[in-house]
Amino acid sequence: MNPALRKTAFLLVAGAVLAGAIALKAPAFGYAADDAAPVYVTKIPNGFRDWRLISVAHEEGNLHSFAAMLGNDVAIEAYRDGKLPYPDGTIIAALHYGHVASEENDKVFGDPQSFVPGPPTNTQFMVKDSKKYAATGGWGFGHFNKDGSLGTEAQLKTCFPCHAKASRDFVFTNYAP
Amino acid sequence: MNPALRKTAFLLVAGAVLAGAIALKAPAFGYAADDAAPVYVTKIPNGFRDWRLISVAHEEGNLHSFAAMLGNDVAIEAYRDGKLPYPDGTIIAALHYGHVASEENDKVFGDPQSFVPGPPTNTQFMVKDSKKYAATGGWGFGHFNKDGSLGTEAQLKTCFPCHAKASRDFVFTNYAP
């Protein structure tokens, strides 16, 4: 090959590699990439409130919290198939509310025994992308306040160390049949 | 009209009325009609575990119960639009589980504070069909044991008198945003 052709071939190959790299960086799972904070989930995934149910949860201690965990299609399939680790594209949403007594229900039952979701408190997400979030077990973590704003860096950096203690690929929640 | 023609015309009209009656009796909302117990829901609606989330609930007293309420598309639309009474075709599912401590989560938190669904206990349904279930507010009630079998008549007949005390068209559960 003469030097001019060799240079042209090099540029073509370099261009193709660059194009591939750009394609790999494009958001693939319905959330937008944010280069300023690449280790966290910084945009609320579209349509999460329509996702199917994984399970429910209730935290006491200082939290008095009620949660519903929803999953996108990749998450629900992985849960139902018992697939571990969760595949890239998995998104798990945790919708948190206060855990409050229902005055209306308690009047009907005749006893204080019925608890329902109070006002929403926050919504959290785990997004599996083994390349983008390689430094945190392949999971990106997101915390959004009730007004939809992103949690602080101080909040966001507490997610991974705690989920690192979960026994099933950084996930605490089991599937409720 | 001569008597033979008149008789033929009568049979044609009677046949058409009968056909219409049969068409009206066909199940319209994905559950099967059961003439033996027309006031209750006696078949589990297809695919209910894939329905979207309405809300969650927790009952103490003698129940120690965790619930997720799911709705079919008609139910979710009615809830989101604040439509009352619920339109025919609405189905609300209540998936009940035990409310149990999570040993795994409590170890991570360092305090006994985390509650998760235990084994399923039963699944209940409310099906809106204002004609079929006219005697019970337009709602058919169903209770299915954890093995999928239908609850007893004694169980089923407790549903309506209690739901009659709910303030929003016989439904206790509000939508969790």
Tab-separated table of C-alpha atoms in Angstrom:
chain	number	residue	atom	x	y	z
A	1	MET	CA	0.000	0.000	0.000
A	2	ASN	CA	1.437	3.469	-0.803
A	3	PRO	CA	1.700	6.002	2.046
A	4	ALA	CA	-1.288	8.094	0.875
A	5	LEU	CA	-3.591	5.066	0.700
A	6	ARG	CA	-2.260	3.793	4.038
A	7	LYS	CA	-3.112	7.159	5.628
A	8	THR	CA	-6.601	7.092	4.130
A	9	ALA	CA	-7.136	3.555	5.429
A	10	PHE	CA	-5.932	4.590	8.902
A	11	LEU	CA	-8.338	7.518	8.980
A	12	LEU	CA	-11.229	5.305	7.914
A	13	VAL	CA	-10.479	2.771	10.635
A	14	ALA	CA	-9.968	5.505	13.249
A	15	GLY	CA	-13.233	7.101	12.192
A	16	ALA	CA	-15.070	3.812	12.510
A	17	VAL	CA	-13.623	3.233	15.987
A	18	LEU	CA	-14.609	6.745	17.025
A	19	ALA	CA	-18.129	6.254	15.655
A	20	GLY	CA	-18.367	3.013	17.611
A	21	ALA	CA	-17.227	4.752	20.779
A	22	ILE	CA	-19.840	7.480	20.282
A	23	ALA	CA	-22.517	4.841	19.699
A	24	LEU	CA	-21.518	3.099	22.945
A	25	LYS	CA	-21.901	6.375	24.843
A	26	ALA	CA	-25.405	7.053	23.537
A	27	PRO	CA	-28.084	6.457	26.178
A	28	ALA	CA	-29.645	3.064	25.547
A	29	PHE	CA	-32.237	2.616	28.266
A	30	GLY	CA	-34.473	5.662	28.196
A	31	TYR	CA	-32.468	7.848	30.553
A	32	ALA	CA	-30.171	10.622	29.435
A	33	ALA	CA	-26.435	10.461	30.029
A	34	ASP	CA	-24.984	13.319	32.030
A	35	ASP	CA	-21.231	13.563	31.728
A	36	ALA	CA	-21.000	15.915	34.703
A	37	ALA	CA	-22.023	13.137	37.133
A	38	PRO	CA	-21.592	9.874	35.249
A	39	VAL	CA	-21.714	7.604	38.292
A	40	TYR	CA	-25.264	8.520	39.269
A	41	VAL	CA	-28.638	8.370	37.571
A	42	THR	CA	-29.468	12.029	37.031
A	43	LYS	CA	-32.693	11.842	34.979
A	44	ILE	CA	-35.954	10.164	35.979
A	45	PRO	CA	-36.620	7.212	33.627
A	46	ASN	CA	-39.610	7.797	31.356
A	47	GLY	CA	-42.907	6.141	32.218
A	48	PHE	CA	-41.727	4.339	35.345
A	49	ARG	CA	-45.113	4.704	37.077
A	50	ASP	CA	-46.568	2.359	34.435
A	51	TRP	CA	-44.060	-0.414	35.162
A	52	ARG	CA	-45.038	-3.707	36.726
A	53	LEU	CA	-44.795	-4.540	40.410
A	54	ILE	CA	-41.723	-6.249	41.866
A	55	SER	CA	-42.693	-6.001	45.533
A	56	VAL	CA	-43.625	-3.743	48.429
A	57	ALA	CA	-41.664	-2.747	51.547
A	58	HIS	CA	-42.075	-0.989	54.884
A	59	GLU	CA	-39.263	0.617	56.871
A	60	GLU	CA	-39.633	1.712	60.461
A	61	GLY	CA	-36.716	3.085	62.540
A	62	ASN	CA	-36.459	6.764	61.621
A	63	LEU	CA	-38.062	6.259	58.226
A	64	HIS	CA	-41.771	5.315	58.726
A	65	SER	CA	-41.701	4.608	55.042
A	66	PHE	CA	-43.867	2.655	52.648
A	67	ALA	CA	-42.462	1.565	49.301
A	68	ALA	CA	-43.559	-0.007	46.061
A	69	MET	CA	-40.801	-1.390	43.866
A	70	LEU	CA	-41.552	-1.399	40.138
A	71	GLY	CA	-39.417	-2.779	37.322
A	72	ASN	CA	-39.105	-2.141	33.608
A	73	ASP	CA	-39.618	-5.126	31.281
A	74	VAL	CA	-35.954	-6.207	31.508
A	75	ALA	CA	-36.155	-6.156	35.315
A	76	ILE	CA	-39.437	-8.095	35.514
A	77	GLU	CA	-38.179	-10.775	33.125
A	78	ALA	CA	-34.912	-11.137	35.032
A	79	TYR	CA	-36.761	-11.415	38.346
A	80	ARG	CA	-39.226	-13.991	37.039
A	81	ASP	CA	-36.449	-16.048	35.432
A	82	GLY	CA	-34.252	-15.740	38.539
A	83	LYS	CA	-31.506	-14.301	36.332
A	84	LEU	CA	-28.414	-13.069	38.255
A	85	PRO	CA	-26.589	-10.808	37.738
A	86	TYR	CA	-29.322	-8.553	36.325
A	87	PRO	CA	-28.716	-7.822	32.629
A	88	ASP	CA	-27.797	-4.419	31.238
A	89	GLY	CA	-30.977	-2.407	30.730
A	90	THR	CA	-32.525	-3.446	34.052
A	91	ILE	CA	-34.137	-0.542	35.895
A	92	ILE	CA	-35.675	-0.870	39.351
A	93	ALA	CA	-37.744	1.984	40.776
A	94	ALA	CA	-38.495	2.431	44.476
A	95	LEU	CA	-41.470	4.732	45.071
A	96	HIS	CA	-41.406	5.934	48.669
A	97	TYR	CA	-44.276	7.356	50.692
A	98	GLY	CA	-44.930	8.016	54.330
A	99	HIS	CA	-46.443	5.058	56.273
A	100	VAL	CA	-49.530	6.591	57.858
A	101	ALA	CA	-52.670	5.392	59.649
A	102	SER	CA	-55.861	5.458	57.607
A	103	GLU	CA	-58.501	7.178	59.687
A	104	GLU	CA	-61.215	6.164	57.237
A	105	ASN	CA	-60.268	2.480	57.232
A	106	ASP	CA	-59.782	2.345	61.003
A	107	LYS	CA	-63.312	3.690	61.558
A	108	VAL	CA	-64.699	0.873	59.419
A	109	PHE	CA	-62.601	-1.834	61.075
A	110	GLY	CA	-63.299	-0.385	64.520
A	111	ASP	CA	-59.605	-0.667	65.456
A	112	PRO	CA	-56.455	1.309	64.640
A	113	GLN	CA	-54.866	-1.234	62.356
A	114	SER	CA	-54.823	0.064	58.802
A	115	PHE	CA	-51.829	1.807	57.225
A	116	VAL	CA	-51.709	3.407	53.804
A	117	PRO	CA	-49.241	5.503	51.805
A	118	GLY	CA	-48.968	9.102	52.965
A	119	PRO	CA	-47.544	11.819	50.739
A	120	PRO	CA	-44.715	10.756	48.412
A	121	THR	CA	-41.263	11.358	49.935
A	122	ASN	CA	-38.812	10.368	47.202
A	123	THR	CA	-38.258	8.045	44.269
A	124	GLN	CA	-35.056	6.068	43.798
A	125	PHE	CA	-33.741	4.140	40.818
A	126	MET	CA	-31.114	1.515	40.115
A	127	VAL	CA	-30.030	1.316	36.474
A	128	LYS	CA	-27.849	-1.578	35.284
A	129	ASP	CA	-25.176	-0.607	32.771
A	130	SER	CA	-22.105	-2.694	33.405
A	131	LYS	CA	-19.804	-0.404	31.397
A	132	LYS	CA	-21.052	3.022	32.430
A	133	TYR	CA	-21.364	2.155	36.105
A	134	ALA	CA	-18.463	-0.332	36.324
A	135	ALA	CA	-17.090	1.409	39.421
A	136	THR	CA	-20.308	0.742	41.407
A	137	GLY	CA	-21.018	-2.880	40.585
A	138	GLY	CA	-22.536	-2.077	37.201
A	139	TRP	CA	-25.383	-0.141	38.827
A	140	GLY	CA	-26.144	3.559	38.626
A	141	PHE	CA	-28.089	4.919	41.578
A	142	GLY	CA	-30.521	7.829	41.515
A	143	HIS	CA	-32.454	9.649	44.247
A	144	PHE	CA	-35.138	12.188	43.365
A	145	ASN	CA	-36.986	14.369	45.826
A	146	LYS	CA	-40.781	14.600	45.832
A	147	ASP	CA	-40.599	17.672	43.565
A	148	GLY	CA	-38.594	15.646	41.027
A	149	SER	CA	-35.282	17.361	41.748
A	150	LEU	CA	-32.116	15.284	41.990
A	151	GLY	CA	-30.809	14.402	45.445
A	152	THR	CA	-27.596	15.939	46.708
A	153	GLU	CA	-24.186	14.398	46.104
A	154	ALA	CA	-24.131	13.573	49.838
A	155	GLN	CA	-27.374	11.564	49.456
A	156	LEU	CA	-26.354	9.888	46.212
A	157	LYS	CA	-23.057	8.632	47.511
A	158	THR	CA	-24.746	6.720	50.341
A	159	CYS	CA	-26.570	4.366	47.922
A	160	PHE	CA	-23.744	2.149	46.707
A	161	PRO	CA	-21.990	1.311	50.017
A	162	CYS	CA	-25.320	0.120	51.454
A	163	HIS	CA	-26.399	-1.837	48.366
A	164	ALA	CA	-22.941	-3.446	48.290
A	165	LYS	CA	-24.140	-5.379	51.369
A	166	ALA	CA	-27.120	-6.925	49.552
A	167	SER	CA	-26.672	-10.581	48.692
A	168	ARG	CA	-28.153	-10.663	45.179
A	169	ASP	CA	-26.219	-8.417	42.776
A	170	PHE	CA	-26.536	-5.286	44.968
A	171	VAL	CA	-30.352	-5.647	45.130
A	172	PHE	CA	-32.287	-6.064	48.386
A	173	THR	CA	-35.774	-6.577	46.993
A	174	ASN	CA	-37.083	-10.041	46.191
A	175	TYR	CA	-39.943	-10.632	43.778
A	176	ALA	CA	-43.375	-10.954	45.413
A	177	PRO	CA	-45.234	-13.703	43.529
B	1	MET	CA	-100.234	-12.466	7.184
B	2	ASN	CA	-101.357	-16.106	7.089
B	3	PRO	CA	-100.890	-18.225	10.242
B	4	ALA	CA	-97.893	-20.164	8.856
B	5	LEU	CA	-96.017	-16.973	7.929
B	6	ARG	CA	-96.910	-15.391	11.271
B	7	LYS	CA	-95.478	-18.395	13.113
B	8	THR	CA	-92.271	-18.202	11.063
B	9	ALA	CA	-91.926	-14.480	11.787
B	10	PHE	CA	-92.442	-15.114	15.516
B	11	LEU	CA	-89.749	-17.789	15.562
B	12	LEU	CA	-87.312	-15.476	13.752
B	13	VAL	CA	-87.903	-12.656	16.233
B	14	ALA	CA	-87.705	-15.036	19.218
B	15	GLY	CA	-84.451	-16.463	17.840
B	16	ALA	CA	-82.956	-12.988	17.448
B	17	VAL	CA	-83.936	-12.046	21.023
B	18	LEU	CA	-82.426	-15.286	22.317
B	19	ALA	CA	-79.209	-14.669	20.367
B	20	GLY	CA	-79.028	-11.174	21.829
B	21	ALA	CA	-79.519	-12.535	25.327
B	22	ILE	CA	-76.727	-15.056	24.801
B	23	ALA	CA	-74.429	-12.316	23.496
B	24	LEU	CA	-75.177	-10.179	26.567
B	25	LYS	CA	-74.265	-13.083	28.836
B	26	ALA	CA	-70.838	-13.615	27.263
B	27	PRO	CA	-67.964	-12.557	29.534
B	28	ALA	CA	-66.792	-9.105	28.524
B	29	PHE	CA	-63.910	-8.326	30.877
B	30	GLY	CA	-61.635	-11.354	30.772
B	31	TYR	CA	-63.316	-13.335	33.517
B	32	ALA	CA	-65.710	-16.189	32.967
B	33	ALA	CA	-69.319	-16.020	34.037
B	34	ASP	CA	-70.458	-18.709	36.436
B	35	ASP	CA	-74.192	-19.086	36.689
B	36	ALA	CA	-73.945	-21.126	39.890
B	37	ALA	CA	-72.778	-18.106	41.925
B	38	PRO	CA	-73.551	-15.014	39.866
B	39	VAL	CA	-73.028	-12.510	42.698
B	40	TYR	CA	-69.366	-13.367	43.245
B	41	VAL	CA	-66.262	-13.376	41.079
B	42	THR	CA	-65.492	-17.064	40.727
B	43	LYS	CA	-62.599	-17.070	38.241
B	44	ILE	CA	-59.231	-15.348	38.640
B	45	PRO	CA	-58.899	-12.606	35.983
B	46	ASN	CA	-56.256	-13.376	33.367
B	47	GLY	CA	-52.871	-11.703	33.633
B	48	PHE	CA	-53.626	-9.636	36.742
B	49	ARG	CA	-50.014	-9.892	38.015
B	50	ASP	CA	-48.967	-7.759	35.009
B	51	TRP	CA	-51.373	-4.937	35.866
B	52	ARG	CA	-50.211	-1.535	37.009
B	53	LEU	CA	-49.931	-0.399	40.604
B	54	ILE	CA	-52.771	1.442	42.326
B	55	SER	CA	-51.305	1.486	45.833
B	56	VAL	CA	-49.971	-0.536	48.748
B	57	ALA	CA	-51.468	-1.271	52.170
B	58	HIS	CA	-50.586	-2.746	55.556
B	59	GLU	CA	-53.085	-4.168	58.023
B	60	GLU	CA	-52.214	-4.979	61.615
B	61	GLY	CA	-54.792	-6.164	64.170
B	62	ASN	CA	-55.155	-9.899	63.602
B	63	LEU	CA	-54.056	-9.680	59.991
B	64	HIS	CA	-50.312	-8.736	59.890
B	65	SER	CA	-50.911	-8.314	56.203
B	66	PHE	CA	-49.093	-6.585	53.386
B	67	ALA	CA	-50.974	-5.757	50.190
B	68	ALA	CA	-50.343	-4.457	46.716
B	69	MET	CA	-53.377	-3.231	44.812
B	70	LEU	CA	-53.165	-3.520	41.037
B	71	GLY	CA	-55.675	-2.368	38.443
B	72	ASN	CA	-56.504	-3.294	34.882
B	73	ASP	CA	-56.337	-0.514	32.265
B	74	VAL	CA	-59.931	0.608	32.926
B	75	ALA	CA	-59.198	0.865	36.645
B	76	ILE	CA	-55.927	2.794	36.235
B	77	GLU	CA	-57.527	5.278	33.838
B	78	ALA	CA	-60.491	5.801	36.155
B	79	TYR	CA	-58.205	6.338	39.148
B	80	ARG	CA	-55.971	8.794	37.295
B	81	ASP	CA	-58.947	10.716	35.933
B	82	GLY	CA	-60.684	10.685	39.321
B	83	LYS	CA	-63.716	9.085	37.655
B	84	LEU	CA	-66.489	8.059	40.067
B	85	PRO	CA	-68.357	5.757	40.001
B	86	TYR	CA	-65.857	3.381	38.416
B	87	PRO	CA	-66.956	2.364	34.909
B	88	ASP	CA	-68.024	-1.141	33.936
B	89	GLY	CA	-64.971	-3.216	33.157
B	90	THR	CA	-62.967	-1.908	36.125
B	91	ILE	CA	-61.097	-4.678	37.948
B	92	ILE	CA	-59.101	-4.079	41.112
B	93	ALA	CA	-56.830	-6.827	42.456
B	94	ALA	CA	-55.567	-6.972	46.052
B	95	LEU	CA	-52.527	-9.247	46.403
B	96	HIS	CA	-52.078	-10.155	50.064
B	97	TYR	CA	-48.944	-11.422	51.765
B	98	GLY	CA	-47.777	-11.794	55.337
B	99	HIS	CA	-46.040	-8.688	56.788
B	100	VAL	CA	-42.749	-10.113	58.061
B	101	ALA	CA	-39.394	-8.784	59.285
B	102	SER	CA	-36.524	-9.042	56.835
B	103	GLU	CA	-33.583	-10.591	58.659
B	104	GLU	CA	-31.249	-9.785	55.792
B	105	ASN	CA	-32.207	-6.105	55.613
B	106	ASP	CA	-32.176	-5.680	59.396
B	107	LYS	CA	-28.594	-6.978	59.557
B	108	VAL	CA	-27.539	-4.345	57.025
B	109	PHE	CA	-29.403	-1.513	58.741
B	110	GLY	CA	-28.232	-2.678	62.159
B	111	ASP	CA	-31.754	-2.318	63.571
B	112	PRO	CA	-34.980	-4.344	63.372
B	113	GLN	CA	-36.882	-1.968	61.124
B	114	SER	CA	-37.409	-3.568	57.728
B	115	PHE	CA	-40.575	-5.403	56.729
B	116	VAL	CA	-41.167	-7.279	53.495
B	117	PRO	CA	-43.879	-9.514	52.039
B	118	GLY	CA	-43.963	-13.005	53.508
B	119	PRO	CA	-45.670	-15.893	51.720
B	120	PRO	CA	-48.810	-14.999	49.732
B	121	THR	CA	-51.994	-15.454	51.741
B	122	ASN	CA	-54.821	-14.684	49.321
B	123	THR	CA	-55.797	-12.591	46.317
B	124	GLN	CA	-59.039	-10.631	46.152
B	125	PHE	CA	-60.780	-8.956	43.241
B	126	MET	CA	-63.484	-6.368	42.703
B	127	VAL	CA	-65.070	-6.445	39.245
B	128	LYS	CA	-67.408	-3.658	38.143
B	129	ASP	CA	-70.394	-4.805	36.114
B	130	SER	CA	-73.367	-2.641	37.013
B	131	LYS	CA	-75.908	-5.079	35.532
B	132	LYS	CA	-74.525	-8.434	36.650
B	133	TYR	CA	-73.706	-7.261	40.165
B	134	ALA	CA	-76.545	-4.753	40.592
B	135	ALA	CA	-77.471	-6.219	43.995
B	136	THR	CA	-74.012	-5.405	45.440
B	137	GLY	CA	-73.430	-1.875	44.236
B	138	GLY	CA	-72.408	-2.969	40.755
B	139	TRP	CA	-69.356	-4.777	42.104
B	140	GLY	CA	-68.610	-8.484	42.087
B	141	PHE	CA	-66.266	-9.615	44.845
B	142	GLY	CA	-63.856	-12.558	44.676
B	143	HIS	CA	-61.540	-14.143	47.241
B	144	PHE	CA	-59.007	-16.767	46.205
B	145	ASN	CA	-56.816	-18.762	48.552
B	146	LYS	CA	-53.054	-19.001	48.046
B	147	ASP	CA	-53.520	-22.262	46.080
B	148	GLY	CA	-55.876	-20.433	43.687
B	149	SER	CA	-59.049	-22.060	44.994
B	150	LEU	CA	-62.163	-19.941	45.520
B	151	GLY	CA	-62.981	-18.779	49.042
B	152	THR	CA	-65.978	-20.190	50.856
B	153	GLU	CA	-69.447	-18.673	50.615
B	154	ALA	CA	-68.979	-17.565	54.241
B	155	GLN	CA	-65.849	-15.604	53.248
B	156	LEU	CA	-67.317	-14.190	50.050
B	157	LYS	CA	-70.419	-12.828	51.696
B	158	THR	CA	-68.349	-10.694	54.104
B	159	CYS	CA	-66.899	-8.559	51.279
B	160	PHE	CA	-69.859	-6.423	50.295
B	161	PRO	CA	-71.144	-5.306	53.737
B	162	CYS	CA	-67.659	-4.018	54.597
B	163	HIS	CA	-67.021	-2.328	51.227
B	164	ALA	CA	-70.453	-0.707	51.517
B	165	LYS	CA	-68.848	1.469	54.221
B	166	ALA	CA	-66.163	2.839	51.892
B	167	SER	CA	-66.739	6.411	50.815
B	168	ARG	CA	-65.760	6.205	47.139
B	169	ASP	CA	-68.018	3.790	45.200
B	170	PHE	CA	-67.372	0.854	47.595
B	171	VAL	CA	-63.588	1.164	47.181
B	172	PHE	CA	-61.207	1.839	50.105
B	173	THR	CA	-57.949	2.213	48.186
B	174	ASN	CA	-56.795	5.603	46.944
B	175	TYR	CA	-54.311	5.979	44.114
B	176	ALA	CA	-50.678	6.404	45.216
B	177	PRO	CA	-49.111	8.986	42.873
